[in-house]
Short mmCIF file of C-alpha atoms and ligand atoms in Angstrom, two decimals:
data_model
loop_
_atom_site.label_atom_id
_atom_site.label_comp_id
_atom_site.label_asym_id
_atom_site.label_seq_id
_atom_site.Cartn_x
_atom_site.Cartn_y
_atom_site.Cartn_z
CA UNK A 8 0.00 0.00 0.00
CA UNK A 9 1.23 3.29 -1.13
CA UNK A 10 2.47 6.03 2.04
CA UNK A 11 -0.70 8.80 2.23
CA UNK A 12 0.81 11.84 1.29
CA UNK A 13 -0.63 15.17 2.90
CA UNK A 14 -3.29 17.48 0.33
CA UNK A 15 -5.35 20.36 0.47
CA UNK A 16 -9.01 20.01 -1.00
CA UNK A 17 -10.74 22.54 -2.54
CA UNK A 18 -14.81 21.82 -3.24
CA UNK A 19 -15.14 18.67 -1.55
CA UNK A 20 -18.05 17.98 -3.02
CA UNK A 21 -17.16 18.09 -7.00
CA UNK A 22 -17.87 15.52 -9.53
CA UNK A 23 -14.55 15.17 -11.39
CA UNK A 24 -11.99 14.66 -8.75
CA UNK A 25 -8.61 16.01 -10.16
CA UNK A 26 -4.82 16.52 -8.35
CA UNK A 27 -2.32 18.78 -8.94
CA UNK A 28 1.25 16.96 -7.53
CA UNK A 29 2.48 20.72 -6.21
CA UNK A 30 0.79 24.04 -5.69
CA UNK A 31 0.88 26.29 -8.49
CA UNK A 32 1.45 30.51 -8.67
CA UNK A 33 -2.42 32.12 -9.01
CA UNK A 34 -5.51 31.14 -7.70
CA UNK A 35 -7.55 31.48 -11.82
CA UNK A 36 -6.42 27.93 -12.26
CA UNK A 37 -8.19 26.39 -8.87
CA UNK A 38 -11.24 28.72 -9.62
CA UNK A 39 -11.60 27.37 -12.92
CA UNK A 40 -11.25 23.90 -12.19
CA UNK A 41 -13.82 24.79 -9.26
CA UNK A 42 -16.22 26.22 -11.32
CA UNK A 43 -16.39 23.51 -14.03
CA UNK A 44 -17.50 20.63 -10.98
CA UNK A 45 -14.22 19.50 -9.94
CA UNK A 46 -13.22 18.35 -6.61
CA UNK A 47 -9.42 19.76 -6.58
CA UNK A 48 -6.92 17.91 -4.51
CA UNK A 49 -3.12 19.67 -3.94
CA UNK A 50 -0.42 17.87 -2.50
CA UNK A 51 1.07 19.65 0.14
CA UNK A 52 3.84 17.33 1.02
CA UNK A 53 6.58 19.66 1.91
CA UNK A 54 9.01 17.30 -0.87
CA UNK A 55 10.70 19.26 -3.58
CA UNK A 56 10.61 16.34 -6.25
CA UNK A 57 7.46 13.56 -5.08
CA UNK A 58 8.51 10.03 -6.52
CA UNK A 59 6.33 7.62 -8.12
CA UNK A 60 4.87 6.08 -4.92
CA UNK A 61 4.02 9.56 -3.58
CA UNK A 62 1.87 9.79 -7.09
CA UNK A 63 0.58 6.53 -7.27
CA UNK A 64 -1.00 7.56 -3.52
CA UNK A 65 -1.95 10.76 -4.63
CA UNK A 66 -3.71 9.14 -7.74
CA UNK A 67 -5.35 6.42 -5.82
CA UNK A 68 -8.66 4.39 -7.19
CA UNK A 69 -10.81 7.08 -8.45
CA UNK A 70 -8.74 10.44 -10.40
CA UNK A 71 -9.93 11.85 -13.28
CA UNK A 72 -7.13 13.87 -14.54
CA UNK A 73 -3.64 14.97 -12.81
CA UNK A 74 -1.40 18.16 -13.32
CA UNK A 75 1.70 17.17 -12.83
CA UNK A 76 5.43 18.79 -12.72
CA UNK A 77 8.27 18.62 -15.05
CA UNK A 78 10.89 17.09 -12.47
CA UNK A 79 7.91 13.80 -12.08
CA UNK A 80 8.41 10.31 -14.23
CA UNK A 81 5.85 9.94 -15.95
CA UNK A 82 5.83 6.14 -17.33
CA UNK A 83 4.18 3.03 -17.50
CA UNK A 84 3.80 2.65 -14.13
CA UNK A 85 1.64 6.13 -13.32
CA UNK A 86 -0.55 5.89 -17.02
CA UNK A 87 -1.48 2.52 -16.09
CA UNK A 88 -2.55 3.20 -12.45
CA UNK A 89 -4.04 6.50 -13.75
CA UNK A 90 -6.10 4.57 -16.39
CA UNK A 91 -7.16 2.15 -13.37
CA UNK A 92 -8.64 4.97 -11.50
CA UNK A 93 -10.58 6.31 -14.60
CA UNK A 94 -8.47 9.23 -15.55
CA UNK A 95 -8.08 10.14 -18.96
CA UNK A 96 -6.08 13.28 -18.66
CA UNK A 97 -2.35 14.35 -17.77
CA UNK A 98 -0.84 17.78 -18.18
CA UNK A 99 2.55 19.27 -17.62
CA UNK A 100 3.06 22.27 -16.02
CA UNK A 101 5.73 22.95 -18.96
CA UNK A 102 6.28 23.05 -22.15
CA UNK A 103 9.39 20.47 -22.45
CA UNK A 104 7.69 17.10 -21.92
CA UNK A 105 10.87 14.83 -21.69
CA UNK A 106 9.94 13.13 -18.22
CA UNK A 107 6.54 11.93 -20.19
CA UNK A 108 7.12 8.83 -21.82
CA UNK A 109 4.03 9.64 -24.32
CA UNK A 110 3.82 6.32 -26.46
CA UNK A 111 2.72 4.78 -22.99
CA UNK A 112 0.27 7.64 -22.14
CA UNK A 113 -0.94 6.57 -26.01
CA UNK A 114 -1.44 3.02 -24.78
CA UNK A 115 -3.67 3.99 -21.91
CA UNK A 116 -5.41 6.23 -23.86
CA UNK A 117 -4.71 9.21 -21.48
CA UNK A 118 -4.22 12.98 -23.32
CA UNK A 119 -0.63 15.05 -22.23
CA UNK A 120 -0.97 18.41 -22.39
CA UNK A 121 1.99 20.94 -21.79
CA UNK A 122 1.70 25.05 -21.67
CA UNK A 123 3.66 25.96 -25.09
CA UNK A 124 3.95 30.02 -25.30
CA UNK A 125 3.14 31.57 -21.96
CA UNK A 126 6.59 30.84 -21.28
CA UNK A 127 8.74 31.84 -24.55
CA UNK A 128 9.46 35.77 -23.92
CA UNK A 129 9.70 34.60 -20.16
CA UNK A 130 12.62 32.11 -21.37
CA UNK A 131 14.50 34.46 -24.01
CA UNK A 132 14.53 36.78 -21.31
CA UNK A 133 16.54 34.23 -19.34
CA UNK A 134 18.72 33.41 -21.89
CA UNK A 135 19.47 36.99 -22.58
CA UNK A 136 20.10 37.67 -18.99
CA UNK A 137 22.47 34.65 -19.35
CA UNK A 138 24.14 35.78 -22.21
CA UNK A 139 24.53 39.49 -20.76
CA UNK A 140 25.85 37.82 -17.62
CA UNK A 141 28.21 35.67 -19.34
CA UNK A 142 30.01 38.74 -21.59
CA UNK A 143 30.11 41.05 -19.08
CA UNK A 144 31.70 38.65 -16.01
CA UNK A 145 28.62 40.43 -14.00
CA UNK A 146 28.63 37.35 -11.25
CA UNK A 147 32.47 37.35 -10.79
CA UNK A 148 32.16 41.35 -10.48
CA UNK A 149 29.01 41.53 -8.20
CA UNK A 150 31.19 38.56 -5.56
CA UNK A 151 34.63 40.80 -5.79
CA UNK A 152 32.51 43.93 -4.80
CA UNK A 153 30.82 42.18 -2.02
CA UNK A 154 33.90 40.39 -0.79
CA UNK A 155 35.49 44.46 -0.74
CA UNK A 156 38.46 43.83 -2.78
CA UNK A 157 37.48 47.12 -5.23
CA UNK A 158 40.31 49.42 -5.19
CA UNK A 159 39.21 51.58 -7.70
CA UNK A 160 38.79 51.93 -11.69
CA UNK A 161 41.45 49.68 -13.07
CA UNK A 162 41.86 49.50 -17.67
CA UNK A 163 42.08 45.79 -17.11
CA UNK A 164 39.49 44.56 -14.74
CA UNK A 165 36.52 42.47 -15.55
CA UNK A 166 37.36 43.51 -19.19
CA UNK A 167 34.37 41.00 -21.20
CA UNK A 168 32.90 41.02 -24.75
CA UNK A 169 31.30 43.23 -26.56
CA UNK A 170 28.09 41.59 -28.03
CA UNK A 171 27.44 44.40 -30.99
CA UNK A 172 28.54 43.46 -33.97
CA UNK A 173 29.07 39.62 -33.19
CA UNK A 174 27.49 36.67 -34.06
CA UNK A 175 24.78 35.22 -32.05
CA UNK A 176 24.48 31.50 -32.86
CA UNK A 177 21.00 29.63 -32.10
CA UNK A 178 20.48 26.18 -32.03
CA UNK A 179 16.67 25.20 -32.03
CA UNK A 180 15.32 28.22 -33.52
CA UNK A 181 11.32 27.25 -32.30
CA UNK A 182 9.17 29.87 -30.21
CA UNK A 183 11.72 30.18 -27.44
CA UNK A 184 14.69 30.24 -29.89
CA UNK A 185 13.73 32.45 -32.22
CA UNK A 186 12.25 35.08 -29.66
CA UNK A 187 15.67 35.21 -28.06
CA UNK A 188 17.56 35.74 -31.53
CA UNK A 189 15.36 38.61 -31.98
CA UNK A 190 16.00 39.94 -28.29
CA UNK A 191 20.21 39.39 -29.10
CA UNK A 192 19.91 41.25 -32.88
CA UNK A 193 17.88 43.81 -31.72
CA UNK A 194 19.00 45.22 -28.75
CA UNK A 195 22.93 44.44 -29.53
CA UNK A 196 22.27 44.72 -33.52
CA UNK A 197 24.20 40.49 -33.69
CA UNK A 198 24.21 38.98 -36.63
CA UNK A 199 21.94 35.59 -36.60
CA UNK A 200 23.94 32.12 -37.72
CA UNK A 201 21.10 29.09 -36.61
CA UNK A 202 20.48 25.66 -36.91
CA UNK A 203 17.18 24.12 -36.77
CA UNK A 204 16.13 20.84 -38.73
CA UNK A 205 13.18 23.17 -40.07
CA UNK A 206 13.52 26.75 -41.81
CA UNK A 207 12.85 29.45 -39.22
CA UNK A 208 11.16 31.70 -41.95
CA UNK A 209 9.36 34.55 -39.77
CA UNK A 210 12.61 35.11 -37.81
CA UNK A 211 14.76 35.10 -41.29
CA UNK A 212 11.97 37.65 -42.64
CA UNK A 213 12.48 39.77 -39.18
CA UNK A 214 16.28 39.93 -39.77
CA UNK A 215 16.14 41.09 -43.43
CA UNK A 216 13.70 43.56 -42.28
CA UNK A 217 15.79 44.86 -39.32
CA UNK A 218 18.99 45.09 -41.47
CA UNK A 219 17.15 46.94 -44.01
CA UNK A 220 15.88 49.36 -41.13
CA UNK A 221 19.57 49.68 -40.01
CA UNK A 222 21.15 50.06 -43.58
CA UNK A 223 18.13 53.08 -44.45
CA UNK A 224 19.43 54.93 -41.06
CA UNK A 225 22.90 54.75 -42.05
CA UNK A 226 23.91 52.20 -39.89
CA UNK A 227 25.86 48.50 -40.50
CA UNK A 228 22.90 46.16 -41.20
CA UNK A 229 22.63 42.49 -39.33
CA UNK A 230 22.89 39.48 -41.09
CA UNK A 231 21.23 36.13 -40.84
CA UNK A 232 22.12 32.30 -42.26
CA UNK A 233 20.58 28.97 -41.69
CA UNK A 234 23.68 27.02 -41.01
CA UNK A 235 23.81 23.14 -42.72
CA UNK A 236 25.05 21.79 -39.45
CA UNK A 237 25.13 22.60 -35.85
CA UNK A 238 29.09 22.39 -36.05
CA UNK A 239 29.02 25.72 -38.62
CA UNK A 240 27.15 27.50 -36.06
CA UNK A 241 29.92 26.34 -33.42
CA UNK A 242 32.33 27.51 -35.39
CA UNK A 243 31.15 30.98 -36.21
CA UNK A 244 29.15 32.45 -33.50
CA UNK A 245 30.78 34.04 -30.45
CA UNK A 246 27.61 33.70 -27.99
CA UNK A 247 25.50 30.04 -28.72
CA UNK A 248 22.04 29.82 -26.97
CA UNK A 249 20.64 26.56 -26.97
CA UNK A 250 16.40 26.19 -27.48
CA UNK A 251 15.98 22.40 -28.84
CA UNK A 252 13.87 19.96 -27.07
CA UNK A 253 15.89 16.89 -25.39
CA UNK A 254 15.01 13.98 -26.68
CA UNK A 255 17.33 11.19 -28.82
CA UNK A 256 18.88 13.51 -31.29
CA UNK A 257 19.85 16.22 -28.60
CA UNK A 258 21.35 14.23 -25.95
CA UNK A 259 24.75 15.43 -25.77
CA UNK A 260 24.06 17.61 -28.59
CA UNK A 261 27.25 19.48 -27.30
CA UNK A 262 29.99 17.27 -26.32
CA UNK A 263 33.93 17.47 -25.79
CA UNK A 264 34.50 17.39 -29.81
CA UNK A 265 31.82 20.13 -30.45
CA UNK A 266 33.06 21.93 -27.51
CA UNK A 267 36.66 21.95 -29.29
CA UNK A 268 35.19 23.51 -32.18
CA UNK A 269 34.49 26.37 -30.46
CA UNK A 270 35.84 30.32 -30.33
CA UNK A 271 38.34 29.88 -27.29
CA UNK A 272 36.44 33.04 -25.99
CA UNK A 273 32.67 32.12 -27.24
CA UNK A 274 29.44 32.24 -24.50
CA UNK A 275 27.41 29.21 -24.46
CA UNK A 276 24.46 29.56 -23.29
CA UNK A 277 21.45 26.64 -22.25
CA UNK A 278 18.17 27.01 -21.07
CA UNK A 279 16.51 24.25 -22.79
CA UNK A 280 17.53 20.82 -21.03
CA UNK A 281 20.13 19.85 -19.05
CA UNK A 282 21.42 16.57 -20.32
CA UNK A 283 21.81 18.32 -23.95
CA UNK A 284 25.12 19.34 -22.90
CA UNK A 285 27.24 16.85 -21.81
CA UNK A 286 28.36 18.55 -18.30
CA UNK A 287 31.38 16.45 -17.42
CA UNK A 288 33.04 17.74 -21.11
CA UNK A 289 31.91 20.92 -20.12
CA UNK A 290 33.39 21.49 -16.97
CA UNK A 291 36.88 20.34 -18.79
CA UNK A 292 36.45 22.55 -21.16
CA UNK A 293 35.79 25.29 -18.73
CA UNK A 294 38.88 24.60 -17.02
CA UNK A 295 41.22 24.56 -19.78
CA UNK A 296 39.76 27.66 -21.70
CA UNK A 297 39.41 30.50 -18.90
CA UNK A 298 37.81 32.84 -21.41
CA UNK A 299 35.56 30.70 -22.73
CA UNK A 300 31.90 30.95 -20.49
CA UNK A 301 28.65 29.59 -19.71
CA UNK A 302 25.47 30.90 -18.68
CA UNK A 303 23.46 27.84 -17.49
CA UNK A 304 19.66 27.31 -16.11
CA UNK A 305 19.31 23.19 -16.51
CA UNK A 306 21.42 20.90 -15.58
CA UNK A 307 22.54 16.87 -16.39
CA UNK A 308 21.36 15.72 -13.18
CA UNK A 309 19.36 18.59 -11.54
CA UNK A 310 18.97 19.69 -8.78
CA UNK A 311 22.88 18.59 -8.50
CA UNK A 312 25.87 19.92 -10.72
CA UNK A 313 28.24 18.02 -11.88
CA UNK A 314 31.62 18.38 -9.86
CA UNK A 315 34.06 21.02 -9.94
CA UNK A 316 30.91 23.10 -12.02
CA UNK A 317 30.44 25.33 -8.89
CA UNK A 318 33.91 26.35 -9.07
CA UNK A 319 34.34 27.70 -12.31
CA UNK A 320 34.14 31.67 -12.38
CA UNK A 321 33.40 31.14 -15.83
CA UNK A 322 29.97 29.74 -15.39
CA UNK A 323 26.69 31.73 -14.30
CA UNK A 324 24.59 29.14 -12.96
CA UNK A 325 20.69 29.64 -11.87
CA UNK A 326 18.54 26.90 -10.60
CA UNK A 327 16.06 25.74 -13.78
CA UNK A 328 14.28 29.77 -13.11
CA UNK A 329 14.42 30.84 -17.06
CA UNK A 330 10.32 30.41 -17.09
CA UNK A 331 9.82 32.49 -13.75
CA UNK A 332 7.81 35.32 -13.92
CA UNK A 333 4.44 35.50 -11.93
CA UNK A 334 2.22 35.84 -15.41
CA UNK A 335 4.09 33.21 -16.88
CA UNK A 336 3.81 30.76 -13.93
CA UNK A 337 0.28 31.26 -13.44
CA UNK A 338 -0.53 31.24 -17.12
CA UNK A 339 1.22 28.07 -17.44
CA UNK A 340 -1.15 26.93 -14.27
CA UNK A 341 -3.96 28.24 -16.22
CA UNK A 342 -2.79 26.48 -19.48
CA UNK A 343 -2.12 23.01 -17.64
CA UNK A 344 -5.53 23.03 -15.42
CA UNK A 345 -7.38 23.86 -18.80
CA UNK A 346 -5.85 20.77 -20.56
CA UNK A 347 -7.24 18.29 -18.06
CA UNK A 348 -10.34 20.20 -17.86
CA UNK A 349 -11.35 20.22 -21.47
CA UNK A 350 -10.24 16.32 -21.77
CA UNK A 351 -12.83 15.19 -18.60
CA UNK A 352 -15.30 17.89 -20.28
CA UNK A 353 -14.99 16.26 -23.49
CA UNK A 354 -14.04 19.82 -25.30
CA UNK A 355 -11.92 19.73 -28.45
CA UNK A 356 -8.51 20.38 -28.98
CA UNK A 357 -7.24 24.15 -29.37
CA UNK A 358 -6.05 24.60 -33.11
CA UNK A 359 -2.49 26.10 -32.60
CA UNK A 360 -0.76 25.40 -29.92
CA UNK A 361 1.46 28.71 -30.86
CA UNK A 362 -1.89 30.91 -30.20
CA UNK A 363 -2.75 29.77 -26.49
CA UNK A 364 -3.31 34.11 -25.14
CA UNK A 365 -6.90 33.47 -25.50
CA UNK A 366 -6.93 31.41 -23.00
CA UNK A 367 -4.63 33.30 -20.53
CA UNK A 368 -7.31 36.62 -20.30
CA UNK A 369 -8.14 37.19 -17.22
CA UNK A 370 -10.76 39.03 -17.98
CA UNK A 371 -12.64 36.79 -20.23
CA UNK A 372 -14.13 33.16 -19.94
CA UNK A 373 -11.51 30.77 -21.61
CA UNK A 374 -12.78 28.78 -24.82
CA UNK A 375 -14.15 25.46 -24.33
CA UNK A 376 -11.11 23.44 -25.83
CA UNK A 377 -7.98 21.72 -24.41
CA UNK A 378 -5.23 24.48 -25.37
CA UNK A 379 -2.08 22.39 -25.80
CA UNK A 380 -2.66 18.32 -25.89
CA UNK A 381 0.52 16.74 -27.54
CA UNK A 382 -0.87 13.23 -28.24
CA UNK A 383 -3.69 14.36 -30.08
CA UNK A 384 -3.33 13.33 -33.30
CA UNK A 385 -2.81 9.78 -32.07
CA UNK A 386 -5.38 9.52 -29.83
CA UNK A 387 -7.71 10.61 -32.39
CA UNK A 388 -9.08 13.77 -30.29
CA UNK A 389 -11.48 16.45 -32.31
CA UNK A 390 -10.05 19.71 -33.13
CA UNK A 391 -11.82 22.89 -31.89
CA UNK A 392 -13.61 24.86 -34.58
CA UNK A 393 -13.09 28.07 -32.41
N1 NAI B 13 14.75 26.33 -18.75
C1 NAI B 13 13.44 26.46 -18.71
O1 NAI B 13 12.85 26.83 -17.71
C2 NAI B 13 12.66 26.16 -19.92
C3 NAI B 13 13.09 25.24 -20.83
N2 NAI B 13 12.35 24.97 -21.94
C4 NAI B 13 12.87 24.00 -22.90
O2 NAI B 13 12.92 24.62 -24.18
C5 NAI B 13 12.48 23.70 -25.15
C6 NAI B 13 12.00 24.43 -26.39
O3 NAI B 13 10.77 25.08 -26.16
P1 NAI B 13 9.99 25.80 -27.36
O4 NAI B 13 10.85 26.78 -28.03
O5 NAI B 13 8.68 26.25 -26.83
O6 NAI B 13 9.78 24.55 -28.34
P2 NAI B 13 9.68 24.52 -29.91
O7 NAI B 13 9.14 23.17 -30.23
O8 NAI B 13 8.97 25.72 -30.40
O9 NAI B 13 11.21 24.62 -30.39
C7 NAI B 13 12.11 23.55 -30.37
C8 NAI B 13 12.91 23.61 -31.66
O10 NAI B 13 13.96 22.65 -31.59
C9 NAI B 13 14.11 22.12 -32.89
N3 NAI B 13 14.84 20.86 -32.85
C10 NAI B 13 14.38 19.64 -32.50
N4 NAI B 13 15.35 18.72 -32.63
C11 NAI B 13 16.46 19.39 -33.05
C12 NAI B 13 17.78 19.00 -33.36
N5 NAI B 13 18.17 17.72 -33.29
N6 NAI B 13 18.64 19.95 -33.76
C13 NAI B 13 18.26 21.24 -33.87
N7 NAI B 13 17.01 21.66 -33.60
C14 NAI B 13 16.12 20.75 -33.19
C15 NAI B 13 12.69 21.98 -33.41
O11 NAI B 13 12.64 21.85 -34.82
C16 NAI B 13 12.07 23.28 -32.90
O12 NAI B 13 12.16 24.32 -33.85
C17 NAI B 13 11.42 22.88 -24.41
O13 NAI B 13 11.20 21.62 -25.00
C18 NAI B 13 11.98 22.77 -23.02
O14 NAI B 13 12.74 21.60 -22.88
C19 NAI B 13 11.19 25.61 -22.19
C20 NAI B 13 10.71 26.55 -21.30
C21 NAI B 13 11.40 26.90 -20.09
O1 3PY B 14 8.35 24.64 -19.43
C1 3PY B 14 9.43 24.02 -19.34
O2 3PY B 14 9.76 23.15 -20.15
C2 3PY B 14 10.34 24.32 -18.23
O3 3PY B 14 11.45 23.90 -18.20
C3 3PY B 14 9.87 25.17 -17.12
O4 3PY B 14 9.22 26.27 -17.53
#
């Protein structure tokens, strides 16, 4: 028998019973769920990551849909006991859905949502911050202040890079990709080398229109090129940001070789998954190439680093925060809540996933559709006509 694990309920009484594995920012998301019937259960357990048991008990015989968190395994064993107690709905608080194996979701027939856009700007921010962080030493700076060894202005200290002009290098130019290359070219006017395995058209069109802005007021214009291969972008670019999803294809994406490839004083940037850099090359690399930095928000094996990581003044490291801003994190509430909603309601699936602020006004009732379900397709769900 699984170990009870502590909850909050909220409308004892509802029809649908539905649990969310950790609180969440906002209070739209419980009213929502509250107003639509459902009997809302939130695990309080004061656990940072719960483990399968702790889920299984939280799930129990009778659940209708659970919102779960990013840092959860979702497998076999949690579809299965989900489909046992009726449930027929699953939702990430997140956009990256690696810890959701979905092909066994698909044999249990349960829908996986995630919360695709609320996050992006939220996330290039991040990245940006990162990247600013990384050229300008700002960490290294802030701890020599603190620790009162400023003397006074000296020509050579905390001398960085200068972002203007360079080349910003962007591998997985999606939503969150593509909204930070436009962040780096147009507040530091970088030219844009990426690699994607699809053609990021709107954010080549935005570049060719920026340049041409640039060129009419007299001023050098940016550039942009789809690289053939991720190497040419490791090659060329002096700050690399990092957007792909982790799966097969981008484990390790960066390892020692690709590392080697690099501008001895280039700023790599990641805040899409941890384990697409492999850490233990990294922190090598780190070692041996002093001007060479990283600005990093995910880890291999989060919440540890790997070792020797923490003692590199060439790394900025933040704990897994690029997506944290309050209207992000309760949009992304509202967007995960509304994806098991609309699956126990029987609504349709929203159209485009890329188009999800409808849903996130306050102000307004949200349409009667599942924003962001990822197995729909296979699970034959209808689409909204909204
Ligand atoms: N650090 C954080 O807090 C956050 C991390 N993320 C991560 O960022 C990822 C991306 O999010 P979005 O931009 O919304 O997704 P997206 O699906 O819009 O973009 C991902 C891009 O990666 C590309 N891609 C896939 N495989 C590739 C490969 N082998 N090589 C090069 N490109 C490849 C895709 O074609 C796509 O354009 C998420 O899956 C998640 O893991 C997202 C939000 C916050
Ligand atoms: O959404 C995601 O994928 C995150 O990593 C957290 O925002």
């Amino acid at each position: 028998m699984a170990k009870p694990v502590q909850i909050e309920v909220w409308n004892p009484n509802g029809k649908y019973r539905v649990v969310s594995t950790k609180s969440m920012p906002g209070t739209r998301w419980i009213n929502l769920l509250i107003e639509q019937d459902c009997r809302l259960e939130i695990c309080t357990e004061k656990k940072t990551i719960l483990s399968v048991e702790d889920i299984l008990a939280l799930i129990g015989d009778r659940c209708d849909g659970v919102i779960g968190q990013l840092t959860e395994d979702w497998g076999e064993t949690l579809f299965s006991a989900l489909s046992r107690a009726g449930g027929k709905a699953f939702s990430n608080m997140a956009v990256g859905y690696n810890n959701v194996d979905v092909e066994a979701a698909n044999k249990y027939g349960v829908a996986v949502g995630n919360t695709p856009g609320v996050l992006t700007e939220t996330t290039a921010e991040l990245a940006a911050s990162l990247s600013l962080a990384a050229a300008r030493r700002i960490v290294e700076a802030d701890e020599f202040m603190r620790a009162g060894k400023y003397e006074g202005w000296l020509p050579h200290l905390f001398v960085g890079n200068l972002l203007k002009g360079q080349t910003v290098g962007v591998i997985g130019a999606g939503r969150i990709g593509s909204a930070y290359a436009r962040m780096m070219i147009e507040g530091f006017k970088m030219n844009l080398i990426y690699y994607d395995l699809y053609q990021a058209t709107r954010l080549e069109k935005f570049v060719t229109a920026y340049g041409q802005f640039l060129k009419a007021s007299g001023e050098q214009p940016v550039t942009w090129k789809r690289a053939a291969s991720m190497e040419e972008v490791l090659r060329e670019a002096d700050v690399i940001s990092l957007h792909p999803i982790l799966d097969k294809t981008t484990y390790h994406l960066v390892n020692k070789e690709r590392l080697a490839m690099m501008k001895k004083e280039a700023i790599l940037v990641n805040c899409s998954r941890g384990p697409v850099i492999d850490e233990v090359a990294l922190v090598e690399h780190l070692r041996e190439n002093p001007m060479f930095r990283v600005g990093l928000d995910v880890f291999e094996d989060e919440p540890y680093m790997k070792p020797g990581l923490a003692d590199m003044k060439n790394a900025v490291v933040v704990p897994h925060i690029a997506s944290a801003s309050k209207w992000t994190r309760e949009g992304m509430a509202t967007l995960a809540a509304l994806n098991v909603l609309g699956k126990i309601k029987g609504y349709p699936v929203w159209g485009n996933p890329n188009s999800v602020d409808v849903f996130l006004n306050e102000n307004s009732q949200p349409p009667a559709a599942c924003p962001s379900i990822i197995n729909s397709k296979t699970l034959g769900l209808p689409v909204s006509k909204l």
